[in-house]
PDB file of C-alpha atoms and ligand atoms in Angstrom:
ATOM      1  CA  MET A   1     125.485 156.636 -91.855  1.00 57.00           C
ATOM      2  CA  ASP A   2     122.427 155.944 -93.974  1.00 61.00           C
ATOM      3  CA  ALA A   3     123.430 153.695 -96.888  1.00 64.00           C
ATOM      4  CA  GLN A   4     120.584 155.122 -98.964  1.00 88.00           C
ATOM      5  CA  VAL A   5     122.086 158.568 -99.469  1.00 95.00           C
ATOM      6  CA  VAL A   6     123.165 159.530-102.972  1.00 97.00           C
ATOM      7  CA  ILE A   7     126.112 161.822-103.683  1.00 98.00           C
ATOM      8  CA  SER A   8     126.319 163.398-107.123  1.00 98.00           C
ATOM      9  CA  ASP A   9     127.875 166.269-109.047  1.00 98.00           C
ATOM     10  CA  PHE A  10     126.187 169.641-108.695  1.00 98.00           C
ATOM     11  CA  GLU A  11     124.187 170.761-111.735  1.00 98.00           C
ATOM     12  CA  ALA A  12     122.418 174.054-112.433  1.00 98.00           C
ATOM     13  CA  SER A  13     119.086 172.281-111.873  1.00 98.00           C
ATOM     14  CA  HIS A  14     120.058 171.964-108.184  1.00 98.00           C
ATOM     15  CA  HIS A  15     120.102 175.759-107.808  1.00 98.00           C
ATOM     16  CA  ALA A  16     116.811 176.235-105.922  1.00 98.00           C
ATOM     17  CA  GLU A  17     117.322 173.384-103.455  1.00 98.00           C
ATOM     18  CA  VAL A  18     120.939 174.372-102.757  1.00 98.00           C
ATOM     19  CA  TYR A  19     119.859 177.984-102.184  1.00 98.00           C
ATOM     20  CA  SER A  20     117.166 176.949 -99.761  1.00 98.00           C
ATOM     21  CA  LEU A  21     119.411 174.506 -97.872  1.00 98.00           C
ATOM     22  CA  ALA A  22     122.157 177.153 -97.669  1.00 98.00           C
ATOM     23  CA  LYS A  23     119.615 179.600 -96.248  1.00 97.00           C
ATOM     24  CA  LYS A  24     118.498 177.101 -93.603  1.00 97.00           C
ATOM     25  CA  ALA A  25     122.098 176.176 -92.696  1.00 97.00           C
ATOM     26  CA  TRP A  26     123.250 179.799 -92.648  1.00 96.00           C
ATOM     27  CA  TYR A  27     120.438 180.914 -90.352  1.00 96.00           C
ATOM     28  CA  HIS A  28     121.181 178.008 -88.038  1.00 95.00           C
ATOM     29  CA  ALA A  29     124.946 178.569 -87.923  1.00 94.00           C
ATOM     30  CA  TYR A  30     125.280 182.331 -88.341  1.00 94.00           C
ATOM     31  CA  SER A  31     122.183 184.134 -87.045  1.00 94.00           C
ATOM     32  CA  ASP A  32     123.735 184.558 -83.573  1.00 92.00           C
ATOM     33  CA  PHE A  33     126.362 186.882 -84.998  1.00 92.00           C
ATOM     34  CA  LEU A  34     125.183 188.066 -88.454  1.00 92.00           C
ATOM     35  CA  ASP A  35     122.067 190.179 -88.866  1.00 95.00           C
ATOM     36  CA  GLU A  36     119.318 189.128 -91.238  1.00 95.00           C
ATOM     37  CA  GLY A  37     120.153 191.825 -93.809  1.00 96.00           C
ATOM     38  CA  THR A  38     123.786 190.717 -94.071  1.00 95.00           C
ATOM     39  CA  LEU A  39     122.795 187.045 -94.261  1.00 96.00           C
ATOM     40  CA  ASN A  40     120.318 187.632 -97.066  1.00 96.00           C
ATOM     41  CA  THR A  41     122.601 189.956 -99.041  1.00 97.00           C
ATOM     42  CA  ARG A  42     125.448 187.416 -98.988  1.00 95.00           C
ATOM     43  CA  LEU A  43     123.164 184.485 -99.723  1.00 97.00           C
ATOM     44  CA  ASN A  44     121.540 186.219-102.662  1.00 97.00           C
ATOM     45  CA  CYS A  45     124.937 187.075-104.107  1.00 96.00           C
ATOM     46  CA  TRP A  46     126.914 183.869-103.469  1.00 96.00           C
ATOM     47  CA  TYR A  47     124.040 181.470-104.115  1.00 98.00           C
ATOM     48  CA  SER A  48     122.416 183.279-107.037  1.00 98.00           C
ATOM     49  CA  ARG A  49     121.238 181.382-110.098  1.00 97.00           C
ATOM     50  CA  GLU A  50     123.978 183.068-112.163  1.00 97.00           C
ATOM     51  CA  SER A  51     126.656 182.042-109.717  1.00 97.00           C
ATOM     52  CA  HIS A  52     125.334 178.475-109.687  1.00 98.00           C
ATOM     53  CA  GLU A  53     125.225 178.315-113.473  1.00 98.00           C
ATOM     54  CA  GLY A  54     128.892 179.309-113.558  1.00 97.00           C
ATOM     55  CA  MET A  55     129.767 176.739-110.915  1.00 98.00           C
ATOM     56  CA  ALA A  56     127.893 173.982-112.768  1.00 98.00           C
ATOM     57  CA  TRP A  57     129.863 174.864-115.885  1.00 98.00           C
ATOM     58  CA  ASN A  58     133.093 174.669-113.914  1.00 97.00           C
ATOM     59  CA  VAL A  59     132.108 171.278-112.502  1.00 98.00           C
ATOM     60  CA  LYS A  60     131.491 169.948-115.981  1.00 97.00           C
ATOM     61  CA  ASN A  61     134.370 171.570-117.822  1.00 97.00           C
ATOM     62  CA  ARG A  62     137.050 172.522-115.344  1.00 95.00           C
ATOM     63  CA  GLY A  63     136.961 169.747-112.760  1.00 94.00           C
ATOM     64  CA  TYR A  64     135.602 172.024-110.013  1.00 97.00           C
ATOM     65  CA  PHE A  65     134.520 169.887-107.038  1.00 98.00           C
ATOM     66  CA  PHE A  66     130.892 170.435-106.020  1.00 98.00           C
ATOM     67  CA  LYS A  67     128.900 167.490-104.656  1.00 98.00           C
ATOM     68  CA  VAL A  68     125.314 167.350-103.467  1.00 98.00           C
ATOM     69  CA  LEU A  69     124.032 164.750-101.031  1.00 98.00           C
ATOM     70  CA  HIS A  70     120.396 163.586-101.230  1.00 98.00           C
ATOM     71  CA  ASP A  71     118.587 161.213 -98.893  1.00 96.00           C
ATOM     72  CA  ALA A  72     116.523 158.206 -99.985  1.00 95.00           C
ATOM     73  CA  ASN A  73     113.556 160.532-100.623  1.00 95.00           C
ATOM     74  CA  ARG A  74     115.670 162.700-102.927  1.00 95.00           C
ATOM     75  CA  ARG A  75     115.716 165.483-100.397  1.00 97.00           C
ATOM     76  CA  LEU A  76     118.909 167.555-100.443  1.00 98.00           C
ATOM     77  CA  ILE A  77     120.616 167.287 -97.039  1.00 98.00           C
ATOM     78  CA  GLY A  78     124.113 168.568 -97.699  1.00 98.00           C
ATOM     79  CA  PHE A  79     126.668 169.895-100.135  1.00 98.00           C
ATOM     80  CA  ILE A  80     130.380 170.563-100.424  1.00 98.00           C
ATOM     81  CA  SER A  81     132.465 172.504-102.915  1.00 98.00           C
ATOM     82  CA  GLY A  82     136.096 173.352-103.407  1.00 98.00           C
ATOM     83  CA  ASN A  83     139.055 173.487-105.734  1.00 97.00           C
ATOM     84  CA  THR A  84     140.921 170.185-105.999  1.00 96.00           C
ATOM     85  CA  ARG A  85     143.894 171.838-107.714  1.00 95.00           C
ATOM     86  CA  THR A  86     144.574 174.388-104.981  1.00 97.00           C
ATOM     87  CA  GLY A  87     143.214 172.378-102.047  1.00 98.00           C
ATOM     88  CA  VAL A  88     140.813 175.141-100.978  1.00 98.00           C
ATOM     89  CA  LEU A  89     137.521 173.976 -99.514  1.00 98.00           C
ATOM     90  CA  ASP A  90     134.922 176.624-100.292  1.00 98.00           C
ATOM     91  CA  ARG A  91     131.637 175.381 -98.816  1.00 98.00           C
ATOM     92  CA  LEU A  92     130.404 172.589 -96.575  1.00 98.00           C
ATOM     93  CA  TYR A  93     126.834 172.672 -95.289  1.00 98.00           C
ATOM     94  CA  LEU A  94     124.441 170.154 -93.808  1.00 98.00           C
ATOM     95  CA  ASP A  95     120.739 170.441 -93.112  1.00 98.00           C
ATOM     96  CA  PRO A  96     120.530 171.447 -89.408  1.00 97.00           C
ATOM     97  CA  ALA A  97     118.136 168.498 -88.862  1.00 97.00           C
ATOM     98  CA  GLU A  98     120.837 166.077 -90.063  1.00 97.00           C
ATOM     99  CA  LEU A  99     123.824 167.231 -88.013  1.00 97.00           C
ATOM    100  CA  GLY A 100     125.992 164.803 -86.108  1.00 96.00           C
ATOM    101  CA  LYS A 101     125.182 161.813 -88.335  1.00 96.00           C
ATOM    102  CA  GLY A 102     128.536 161.656 -90.100  1.00 96.00           C
ATOM    103  CA  TYR A 103     127.441 163.278 -93.375  1.00 97.00           C
ATOM    104  CA  GLY A 104     129.806 166.249 -93.006  1.00 98.00           C
ATOM    105  CA  SER A 105     132.696 163.852 -92.404  1.00 98.00           C
ATOM    106  CA  ARG A 106     131.750 161.780 -95.416  1.00 97.00           C
ATOM    107  CA  LEU A 107     131.655 164.808 -97.727  1.00 98.00           C
ATOM    108  CA  LEU A 108     134.958 166.103 -96.363  1.00 98.00           C
ATOM    109  CA  GLU A 109     136.555 162.664 -96.881  1.00 98.00           C
ATOM    110  CA  LEU A 110     135.480 162.734-100.533  1.00 98.00           C
ATOM    111  CA  PHE A 111     137.147 166.097-101.033  1.00 98.00           C
ATOM    112  CA  LEU A 112     140.327 165.012 -99.215  1.00 98.00           C
ATOM    113  CA  GLY A 113     140.401 161.848-101.334  1.00 98.00           C
ATOM    114  CA  GLU A 114     140.364 163.952-104.500  1.00 98.00           C
ATOM    115  CA  LEU A 115     143.171 166.120-103.149  1.00 98.00           C
ATOM    116  CA  LYS A 116     145.233 163.043-102.380  1.00 98.00           C
ATOM    117  CA  ALA A 117     144.601 161.645-105.868  1.00 97.00           C
ATOM    118  CA  ASN A 118     145.783 164.982-107.318  1.00 96.00           C
ATOM    119  CA  GLY A 119     148.932 165.030-105.188  1.00 97.00           C
ATOM    120  CA  ILE A 120     147.796 168.089-103.192  1.00 98.00           C
ATOM    121  CA  ALA A 121     149.549 168.133 -99.820  1.00 98.00           C
ATOM    122  CA  GLU A 122     147.323 170.509 -97.875  1.00 98.00           C
ATOM    123  CA  CYS A 123     143.638 171.266 -97.535  1.00 98.00           C
ATOM    124  CA  ARG A 124     142.685 174.810 -96.568  1.00 98.00           C
ATOM    125  CA  ALA A 125     139.409 176.295 -95.416  1.00 98.00           C
ATOM    126  CA  CYS A 126     137.980 179.519 -94.011  1.00 97.00           C
ATOM    127  CA  CYS A 127     135.616 179.751 -91.093  1.00 97.00           C
ATOM    128  CA  ASP A 128     134.036 182.713 -89.330  1.00 95.00           C
ATOM    129  CA  ARG A 129     135.664 183.128 -85.903  1.00 95.00           C
ATOM    130  CA  LYS A 130     132.227 183.084 -84.308  1.00 94.00           C
ATOM    131  CA  ASN A 131     131.053 179.909 -86.062  1.00 95.00           C
ATOM    132  CA  ARG A 132     131.452 177.482 -83.157  1.00 93.00           C
ATOM    133  CA  LEU A 133     129.821 174.615 -85.069  1.00 93.00           C
ATOM    134  CA  GLY A 134     132.229 174.919 -87.971  1.00 96.00           C
ATOM    135  CA  LEU A 135     135.336 175.519 -85.853  1.00 97.00           C
ATOM    136  CA  GLU A 136     134.608 172.508 -83.657  1.00 97.00           C
ATOM    137  CA  PHE A 137     134.084 170.345 -86.748  1.00 97.00           C
ATOM    138  CA  TYR A 138     137.368 171.449 -88.316  1.00 98.00           C
ATOM    139  CA  ARG A 139     139.231 171.003 -85.014  1.00 97.00           C
ATOM    140  CA  ARG A 140     137.969 167.425 -84.709  1.00 97.00           C
ATOM    141  CA  LYS A 141     138.987 166.758 -88.293  1.00 98.00           C
ATOM    142  CA  GLY A 142     142.585 167.801 -87.590  1.00 98.00           C
ATOM    143  CA  PHE A 143     142.589 171.329 -89.051  1.00 98.00           C
ATOM    144  CA  ARG A 144     144.642 174.003 -87.293  1.00 98.00           C
ATOM    145  CA  ILE A 145     144.256 177.775 -87.425  1.00 97.00           C
ATOM    146  CA  ILE A 146     147.047 179.232 -89.567  1.00 98.00           C
ATOM    147  CA  GLU A 147     145.905 182.832 -89.966  1.00 97.00           C
ATOM    148  CA  GLU A 148     143.377 185.412 -88.832  1.00 95.00           C
ATOM    149  CA  ASN A 149     141.730 187.259 -91.718  1.00 89.00           C
ATOM    150  CA  GLY A 150     139.285 189.876 -90.460  1.00 92.00           C
ATOM    151  CA  GLU A 151     136.175 188.063 -89.326  1.00 91.00           C
ATOM    152  CA  ASP A 152     137.511 184.663 -90.476  1.00 95.00           C
ATOM    153  CA  TYR A 153     140.114 182.118 -89.488  1.00 97.00           C
ATOM    154  CA  ALA A 154     142.120 180.410 -92.209  1.00 98.00           C
ATOM    155  CA  LEU A 155     142.559 176.728 -91.349  1.00 98.00           C
ATOM    156  CA  ALA A 156     144.716 173.990 -92.807  1.00 98.00           C
ATOM    157  CA  LYS A 157     145.223 170.269 -92.576  1.00 98.00           C
ATOM    158  CA  ALA A 158     147.816 167.988 -94.159  1.00 98.00           C
ATOM    159  CA  VAL A 159     146.332 165.572 -96.696  1.00 98.00           C
ATOM    160  CA  GLU A 160     147.279 162.051 -95.614  1.00 91.00           C
TER     161      GLU A 160
HETATM  162  C1  COA B   1     130.251 171.636 -89.865  1.00 62.01           C
HETATM  163  C2  COA B   1     129.197 170.666 -90.392  1.00 62.01           C
HETATM  164  C3  COA B   1     129.328 170.583 -91.898  1.00 62.01           C
HETATM  165  C4  COA B   1     129.470 169.292 -89.770  1.00 62.01           C
HETATM  166  O1  COA B   1     128.584 168.352 -90.352  1.00 62.01           O
HETATM  167  P1  COA B   1     128.040 167.072 -89.554  1.00 62.01           P
HETATM  168  O2  COA B   1     127.412 166.158 -90.519  1.00 62.01           O
HETATM  169  O3  COA B   1     127.230 167.502 -88.391  1.00 62.01           O
HETATM  170  O4  COA B   1     129.415 166.442 -89.010  1.00 62.01           O
HETATM  171  P2  COA B   1     129.660 164.938 -88.594  1.00 62.01           P
HETATM  172  O5  COA B   1     128.399 164.323 -88.107  1.00 62.01           O
HETATM  173  O6  COA B   1     130.387 164.260 -89.682  1.00 62.01           O
HETATM  174  O7  COA B   1     130.604 165.139 -87.326  1.00 62.01           O
HETATM  175  C5  COA B   1     131.969 165.391 -87.491  1.00 62.01           C
HETATM  176  C6  COA B   1     132.618 165.585 -86.143  1.00 62.01           C
HETATM  177  O8  COA B   1     132.138 166.760 -85.510  1.00 62.01           O
HETATM  178  C7  COA B   1     131.531 166.423 -84.261  1.00 62.01           C
HETATM  179  N1  COA B   1     130.329 167.236 -84.120  1.00 62.01           N
HETATM  180  C8  COA B   1     129.294 167.305 -84.944  1.00 62.01           C
HETATM  181  N2  COA B   1     128.382 168.166 -84.469  1.00 62.01           N
HETATM  182  C9  COA B   1     128.890 168.634 -83.308  1.00 62.01           C
HETATM  183  C10 COA B   1     128.435 169.554 -82.329  1.00 62.01           C
HETATM  184  N3  COA B   1     127.247 170.174 -82.444  1.00 62.01           N
HETATM  185  N4  COA B   1     129.209 169.824 -81.287  1.00 62.01           N
HETATM  186  C11 COA B   1     130.389 169.207 -81.141  1.00 62.01           C
HETATM  187  N5  COA B   1     130.896 168.321 -82.028  1.00 62.01           N
HETATM  188  C12 COA B   1     130.138 168.045 -83.086  1.00 62.01           C
HETATM  189  C13 COA B   1     131.190 164.960 -84.355  1.00 62.01           C
HETATM  190  O9  COA B   1     131.170 164.364 -83.072  1.00 62.01           O
HETATM  191  C14 COA B   1     132.306 164.427 -85.201  1.00 62.01           C
HETATM  192  O10 COA B   1     133.469 164.235 -84.444  1.00 62.01           O
HETATM  193  P3  COA B   1     134.329 162.914 -84.652  1.00 62.01           P
HETATM  194  O11 COA B   1     134.607 162.793 -86.146  1.00 62.01           O
HETATM  195  O12 COA B   1     135.541 163.195 -83.850  1.00 62.01           O
HETATM  196  O13 COA B   1     133.468 161.808 -84.154  1.00 62.01           O
HETATM  197  C15 COA B   1     127.778 171.093 -89.987  1.00 62.01           C
HETATM  198  O14 COA B   1     127.751 171.263 -88.597  1.00 62.01           O
HETATM  199  C16 COA B   1     127.302 172.363 -90.648  1.00 62.01           C
HETATM  200  O15 COA B   1     126.696 172.342 -91.708  1.00 62.01           O
HETATM  201  N6  COA B   1     127.570 173.513 -89.988  1.00 62.01           N
HETATM  202  C17 COA B   1     127.150 174.803 -90.465  1.00 62.01           C
HETATM  203  C18 COA B   1     127.992 175.259 -91.608  1.00 62.01           C
HETATM  204  C19 COA B   1     129.457 175.269 -91.316  1.00 62.01           C
HETATM  205  O16 COA B   1     129.878 175.604 -90.214  1.00 62.01           O
HETATM  206  N7  COA B   1     130.237 174.868 -92.322  1.00 62.01           N
HETATM  207  C20 COA B   1     131.665 174.774 -92.228  1.00 62.01           C
HETATM  208  C21 COA B   1     132.327 176.086 -92.197  1.00 62.01           C
HETATM  209  S1  COA B   1     132.031 177.066 -93.609  1.00 62.01           S
END
């Protein structure tokens, strides 16, 4: 793990870089099973400026968990978001060029640490059934599949 990385709270000013990293990560992880039209429609909706402005407000005022990870050159290489009151992990994405270096684990540990501090017993996440990268990551991190919801699996892990 590079000691020079910086993890900070998401702000609306991160919108463009988060959008473009999400696009890169989505194409890498999902283009085998989602067509380009579907990818772009979902990206443009879920990662819109308006959506990010709302999320930044929630980070600042409601304790919503959304962290961005920059390298020593201030290049965004990953992000994570979720609700530390319900235990639901919403998003976790790394730059495809930075996979396997422990950054995903580090971001997940931060989220789990917040859950533990809040007395939340379980962390839950959703992952597309066809997302082998994501499913393998969650399996190695101790998540188990608890439900099948359409194209997704719902996963859960006890917070220790
Ligand atoms: C899932 C993801 C966040 C993992 O991030 P990462 O930084 O590569 O993960 P880490 O380097 O911390 O590795 C975590 C574990 O997964 C394993 N792993 C990482 N990449 C792997 C791969 N391609 N194949 C198999 N195992 C892999 C590591 O060996 C490690 O296992 P360990 O903790 O038992 O040693 C990243 O692959 C990603 O952005 N995927 C696309 C988006 C996604 O699937 N998000 C989650 C679901 S929404």
